[in-house]
Amino acid sequence: MNTRQTQLQTFERLLDIMDDLREKCPWDKKQTLQTLRHLTIEETYELGDAILDNDLNEVKKELGDLLLHIVFYAKIGSETNDFDIADVCNEICEKLIHRHPHIYSDTVVKDEEEVKQNWEKLKLKEGKKSVLEGVPKSLPALVKASRIQDKVKGVGFDWEESHQVWDKVQEELQELQEEVKLGNQDEIEAEFGDVLFSMINYARFLNVNPEDALERTNKKFIKRFQYLESKAGELGKSLMDMSLAEMDVFWEEAKRL
């Protein structure tokens, strides 16, 4: 691994390159906080994919892309005299010190859960009116539900036992079935949302990340379906020309593989 001095030198090199790009590159010169936003989101998802694939070389590359974006935003901020990269670093340093009194002060904690609870309490003391203020509005719904549940758990609003959560899942499923029988589409959607929310809650009690679990299933389905497509192609057939029974033969093969 690189020494701290080398790490600092490479970070300085990146800052110098960013200065050059902002001054000399037509594309980089045109970028704003707003135009970079969707690109940053895309890079974050690409990092997430690399982590799920456990491709550490790709993780390294995607971290570099995200770091570039952070430096880019800081460079733009410096041009308007609002903030620069030092301000960004100092801001997070001060926040980390303040929110870790068990490291930088005399607060004593017994475990990880107490650390998380203290974190949320400190955020409220900093002026936030709700523990849910820190949940981004633009998060995908599944991730948002998971973060909401984590946040309220931090202030003690949570189930005590996993079987209670599973009972809630069963209750929500029953309510969904009742609305399906009645045929009220709006209520069906509402109850379906309740089922998903309760399942995400149950996943938390099982120490399962629901986003990762669903993406794992997505990847598995894609792999099996593409195997099915390739086998149909070998037979010179289109999937539309095959019966479900014929397709199921290859699907089962894919599962075994």
Short mmCIF file of C-alpha atoms in Angstrom, two decimals:
data_model
loop_
_atom_site.label_atom_id
_atom_site.label_comp_id
_atom_site.label_asym_id
_atom_site.label_seq_id
_atom_site.Cartn_x
_atom_site.Cartn_y
_atom_site.Cartn_z
CA MET A 1 0.00 0.00 0.00
CA ASN A 2 1.05 3.59 -0.63
CA THR A 3 2.45 5.81 2.10
CA ARG A 4 0.43 8.75 3.42
CA GLN A 5 2.84 11.09 1.65
CA THR A 6 2.22 9.33 -1.67
CA GLN A 7 -1.52 9.42 -1.08
CA LEU A 8 -1.41 13.18 -0.52
CA GLN A 9 0.80 13.69 -3.58
CA THR A 10 -1.62 11.78 -5.83
CA PHE A 11 -4.56 13.76 -4.47
CA GLU A 12 -2.68 16.99 -5.23
CA ARG A 13 -2.03 15.65 -8.74
CA LEU A 14 -5.76 15.11 -9.22
CA LEU A 15 -6.48 18.67 -8.06
CA ASP A 16 -3.89 20.00 -10.54
CA ILE A 17 -5.42 17.98 -13.38
CA MET A 18 -8.87 19.30 -12.46
CA ASP A 19 -7.51 22.86 -12.67
CA ASP A 20 -6.14 22.10 -16.15
CA LEU A 21 -9.36 20.53 -17.39
CA ARG A 22 -11.51 23.35 -16.10
CA GLU A 23 -9.29 25.90 -17.83
CA LYS A 24 -8.53 24.17 -21.13
CA CYS A 25 -11.15 21.50 -21.95
CA PRO A 26 -14.29 22.80 -23.76
CA TRP A 27 -16.51 20.11 -22.20
CA ASP A 28 -15.20 20.46 -18.66
CA LYS A 29 -15.44 24.26 -18.84
CA LYS A 30 -19.17 24.06 -19.58
CA GLN A 31 -20.14 21.81 -16.69
CA THR A 32 -22.18 23.03 -13.72
CA LEU A 33 -23.42 21.45 -10.50
CA GLN A 34 -26.68 20.73 -12.28
CA THR A 35 -25.19 19.13 -15.41
CA LEU A 36 -22.93 16.87 -13.34
CA ARG A 37 -25.72 15.64 -11.05
CA HIS A 38 -27.13 12.86 -13.24
CA LEU A 39 -23.63 11.73 -14.16
CA THR A 40 -22.73 11.41 -10.47
CA ILE A 41 -25.82 9.30 -9.87
CA GLU A 42 -24.83 7.05 -12.78
CA GLU A 43 -21.29 6.68 -11.44
CA THR A 44 -22.67 5.77 -8.00
CA TYR A 45 -24.76 2.99 -9.50
CA GLU A 46 -21.76 1.73 -11.45
CA LEU A 47 -19.81 1.54 -8.19
CA GLY A 48 -22.72 -0.35 -6.66
CA ASP A 49 -22.64 -2.86 -9.52
CA ALA A 50 -18.91 -3.41 -9.07
CA ILE A 51 -19.37 -4.01 -5.35
CA LEU A 52 -22.16 -6.52 -5.97
CA ASP A 53 -19.96 -8.32 -8.51
CA ASN A 54 -17.08 -8.26 -5.98
CA ASP A 55 -14.88 -6.93 -8.78
CA LEU A 56 -12.28 -5.07 -6.71
CA ASN A 57 -10.39 -3.76 -9.71
CA GLU A 58 -13.62 -2.24 -11.02
CA VAL A 59 -14.44 -0.89 -7.54
CA LYS A 60 -11.09 0.94 -7.61
CA LYS A 61 -11.89 2.48 -11.01
CA GLU A 62 -15.41 3.54 -10.03
CA LEU A 63 -14.15 5.09 -6.79
CA GLY A 64 -11.81 7.14 -8.92
CA ASP A 65 -14.72 8.32 -11.06
CA LEU A 66 -16.66 9.36 -7.96
CA LEU A 67 -13.62 11.10 -6.49
CA LEU A 68 -13.27 13.05 -9.72
CA HIS A 69 -16.86 14.24 -9.35
CA ILE A 70 -16.23 15.39 -5.77
CA VAL A 71 -13.17 17.34 -6.88
CA PHE A 72 -15.15 18.72 -9.84
CA TYR A 73 -17.95 20.02 -7.61
CA ALA A 74 -15.41 21.58 -5.24
CA LYS A 75 -13.65 23.26 -8.14
CA ILE A 76 -16.92 24.81 -9.33
CA GLY A 77 -17.64 25.94 -5.77
CA SER A 78 -14.23 27.63 -5.57
CA GLU A 79 -14.91 29.58 -8.76
CA THR A 80 -17.92 31.25 -7.14
CA ASN A 81 -16.07 31.69 -3.82
CA ASP A 82 -18.65 29.54 -2.04
CA PHE A 83 -16.40 26.63 -1.00
CA ASP A 84 -13.35 24.68 -2.10
CA ILE A 85 -12.01 21.17 -1.52
CA ALA A 86 -10.47 22.20 1.84
CA ASP A 87 -13.88 23.40 3.02
CA VAL A 88 -15.43 20.13 1.91
CA CYS A 89 -12.81 18.09 3.79
CA ASN A 90 -12.97 20.25 6.91
CA GLU A 91 -16.77 20.06 6.96
CA ILE A 92 -16.82 16.27 7.00
CA CYS A 93 -13.92 16.12 9.48
CA GLU A 94 -15.74 18.34 11.95
CA LYS A 95 -18.96 16.37 11.50
CA LEU A 96 -17.22 13.05 12.13
CA ILE A 97 -15.48 14.35 15.25
CA HIS A 98 -18.72 15.83 16.60
CA ARG A 99 -20.74 12.68 15.92
CA HIS A 100 -18.17 10.31 17.41
CA PRO A 101 -17.93 11.57 20.99
CA HIS A 102 -17.05 8.01 22.07
CA ILE A 103 -13.80 8.47 20.11
CA TYR A 104 -13.03 12.18 20.48
CA SER A 105 -14.65 12.86 23.86
CA ASP A 106 -15.49 11.03 27.07
CA THR A 107 -18.79 9.45 25.95
CA VAL A 108 -18.97 5.69 26.54
CA VAL A 109 -20.96 3.34 24.28
CA LYS A 110 -21.52 -0.38 24.66
CA ASP A 111 -22.15 -1.41 21.06
CA GLU A 112 -22.87 -0.43 17.44
CA GLU A 113 -26.57 0.18 18.11
CA GLU A 114 -25.83 2.78 20.76
CA VAL A 115 -23.46 4.53 18.34
CA LYS A 116 -26.27 4.75 15.77
CA GLN A 117 -28.73 6.05 18.37
CA ASN A 118 -26.29 8.73 19.51
CA TRP A 119 -25.72 9.70 15.86
CA GLU A 120 -29.42 10.43 15.35
CA LYS A 121 -29.71 12.29 18.67
CA LEU A 122 -26.76 14.50 17.75
CA LYS A 123 -28.31 15.29 14.37
CA LEU A 124 -31.47 16.52 16.11
CA LYS A 125 -29.37 18.67 18.44
CA GLU A 126 -27.75 20.21 15.37
CA GLY A 127 -31.10 21.68 14.40
CA LYS A 128 -32.81 19.02 12.32
CA LYS A 129 -36.54 18.90 13.07
CA SER A 130 -36.98 15.26 12.07
CA VAL A 131 -34.76 12.19 12.00
CA LEU A 132 -36.10 11.59 8.50
CA GLU A 133 -34.72 14.86 7.10
CA GLY A 134 -31.54 13.06 6.10
CA VAL A 135 -33.34 10.67 3.73
CA PRO A 136 -32.91 12.06 0.19
CA LYS A 137 -36.20 12.64 -1.62
CA SER A 138 -34.78 11.34 -4.89
CA LEU A 139 -33.72 7.93 -3.53
CA PRO A 140 -35.31 4.93 -5.27
CA ALA A 141 -38.35 3.84 -3.27
CA LEU A 142 -36.90 0.52 -2.10
CA VAL A 143 -33.69 2.12 -0.83
CA LYS A 144 -35.66 4.98 0.70
CA ALA A 145 -37.90 2.58 2.64
CA SER A 146 -34.83 0.82 4.03
CA ARG A 147 -33.20 4.11 5.08
CA ILE A 148 -36.44 5.35 6.69
CA GLN A 149 -36.61 2.20 8.80
CA ASP A 150 -32.95 2.51 9.79
CA LYS A 151 -33.48 6.12 10.81
CA VAL A 152 -36.51 5.55 13.04
CA LYS A 153 -34.83 2.53 14.60
CA GLY A 154 -32.07 4.89 15.71
CA VAL A 155 -34.52 6.68 18.04
CA GLY A 156 -36.14 3.49 19.33
CA PHE A 157 -39.16 3.25 17.01
CA ASP A 158 -38.86 -0.40 16.09
CA TRP A 159 -40.21 -3.89 16.58
CA GLU A 160 -38.69 -5.95 19.39
CA GLU A 161 -38.71 -9.41 17.78
CA SER A 162 -38.47 -10.64 14.19
CA HIS A 163 -41.61 -12.79 14.55
CA GLN A 164 -43.59 -9.60 15.19
CA VAL A 165 -42.41 -8.22 11.86
CA TRP A 166 -43.29 -11.46 10.08
CA ASP A 167 -46.77 -11.32 11.63
CA LYS A 168 -47.08 -7.81 10.19
CA VAL A 169 -46.08 -9.12 6.75
CA GLN A 170 -48.82 -11.75 6.98
CA GLU A 171 -51.33 -9.10 8.07
CA GLU A 172 -50.44 -6.85 5.14
CA LEU A 173 -50.67 -9.77 2.69
CA GLN A 174 -54.16 -10.56 3.97
CA GLU A 175 -55.24 -6.94 3.56
CA LEU A 176 -53.85 -6.96 0.01
CA GLN A 177 -55.80 -10.10 -0.86
CA GLU A 178 -59.00 -8.52 0.48
CA GLU A 179 -58.55 -5.47 -1.75
CA VAL A 180 -57.74 -7.68 -4.76
CA LYS A 181 -61.09 -9.41 -4.25
CA LEU A 182 -62.85 -6.03 -4.11
CA GLY A 183 -61.05 -4.85 -7.25
CA ASN A 184 -60.28 -1.32 -6.05
CA GLN A 185 -57.08 -0.53 -7.96
CA ASP A 186 -56.08 2.43 -5.83
CA GLU A 187 -56.43 0.43 -2.61
CA ILE A 188 -54.64 -2.53 -4.19
CA GLU A 189 -51.67 -0.30 -4.94
CA ALA A 190 -51.71 1.11 -1.41
CA GLU A 191 -51.81 -2.32 0.19
CA PHE A 192 -49.15 -3.65 -2.16
CA GLY A 193 -46.92 -0.81 -1.00
CA ASP A 194 -47.58 -1.80 2.61
CA VAL A 195 -46.56 -5.39 1.81
CA LEU A 196 -43.29 -4.23 0.26
CA PHE A 197 -42.57 -1.88 3.18
CA SER A 198 -43.16 -4.64 5.72
CA MET A 199 -41.00 -7.10 3.74
CA ILE A 200 -38.17 -4.56 3.67
CA ASN A 201 -38.56 -4.23 7.42
CA TYR A 202 -38.39 -8.01 7.81
CA ALA A 203 -35.25 -8.11 5.68
CA ARG A 204 -33.61 -5.75 8.16
CA PHE A 205 -34.35 -8.20 10.99
CA LEU A 206 -32.77 -10.96 8.92
CA ASN A 207 -29.66 -8.79 8.34
CA VAL A 208 -30.41 -8.79 4.61
CA ASN A 209 -29.98 -5.70 2.47
CA PRO A 210 -33.18 -5.74 0.37
CA GLU A 211 -31.65 -3.75 -2.48
CA ASP A 212 -28.72 -6.17 -2.75
CA ALA A 213 -31.03 -9.18 -2.45
CA LEU A 214 -33.32 -7.97 -5.22
CA GLU A 215 -30.42 -7.05 -7.50
CA ARG A 216 -28.93 -10.50 -6.91
CA THR A 217 -32.22 -12.01 -8.08
CA ASN A 218 -32.31 -9.64 -11.07
CA LYS A 219 -28.85 -10.78 -12.14
CA LYS A 220 -29.80 -14.43 -11.66
CA PHE A 221 -32.97 -14.03 -13.73
CA ILE A 222 -31.10 -12.21 -16.52
CA LYS A 223 -28.45 -14.93 -16.68
CA ARG A 224 -31.04 -17.72 -16.85
CA PHE A 225 -33.21 -15.93 -19.38
CA GLN A 226 -30.26 -15.23 -21.64
CA TYR A 227 -29.35 -18.93 -21.45
CA LEU A 228 -32.89 -19.71 -22.55
CA GLU A 229 -32.56 -17.28 -25.46
CA SER A 230 -29.25 -18.81 -26.54
CA LYS A 231 -30.66 -22.34 -26.47
CA ALA A 232 -33.67 -21.28 -28.50
CA GLY A 233 -31.28 -19.69 -31.01
CA GLU A 234 -29.33 -22.94 -31.30
CA LEU A 235 -32.58 -24.64 -32.32
CA GLY A 236 -33.29 -21.88 -34.82
CA LYS A 237 -36.39 -20.87 -32.88
CA SER A 238 -37.80 -17.64 -31.51
CA LEU A 239 -39.04 -17.65 -27.94
CA MET A 240 -42.38 -16.44 -29.26
CA ASP A 241 -42.65 -19.70 -31.24
CA MET A 242 -41.95 -21.92 -28.22
CA SER A 243 -44.46 -23.17 -25.68
CA LEU A 244 -43.97 -22.48 -21.98
CA ALA A 245 -43.28 -26.20 -21.48
CA GLU A 246 -40.47 -26.08 -24.06
CA MET A 247 -38.99 -22.97 -22.50
CA ASP A 248 -39.22 -24.49 -19.04
CA VAL A 249 -36.88 -27.30 -20.05
CA PHE A 250 -34.08 -24.83 -20.76
CA TRP A 251 -35.01 -22.73 -17.71
CA GLU A 252 -34.47 -25.74 -15.49
CA GLU A 253 -31.15 -26.40 -17.23
CA ALA A 254 -30.10 -22.84 -16.51
CA LYS A 255 -31.00 -23.27 -12.83
CA ARG A 256 -28.85 -26.37 -12.58
CA LEU A 257 -25.94 -24.53 -14.18
#
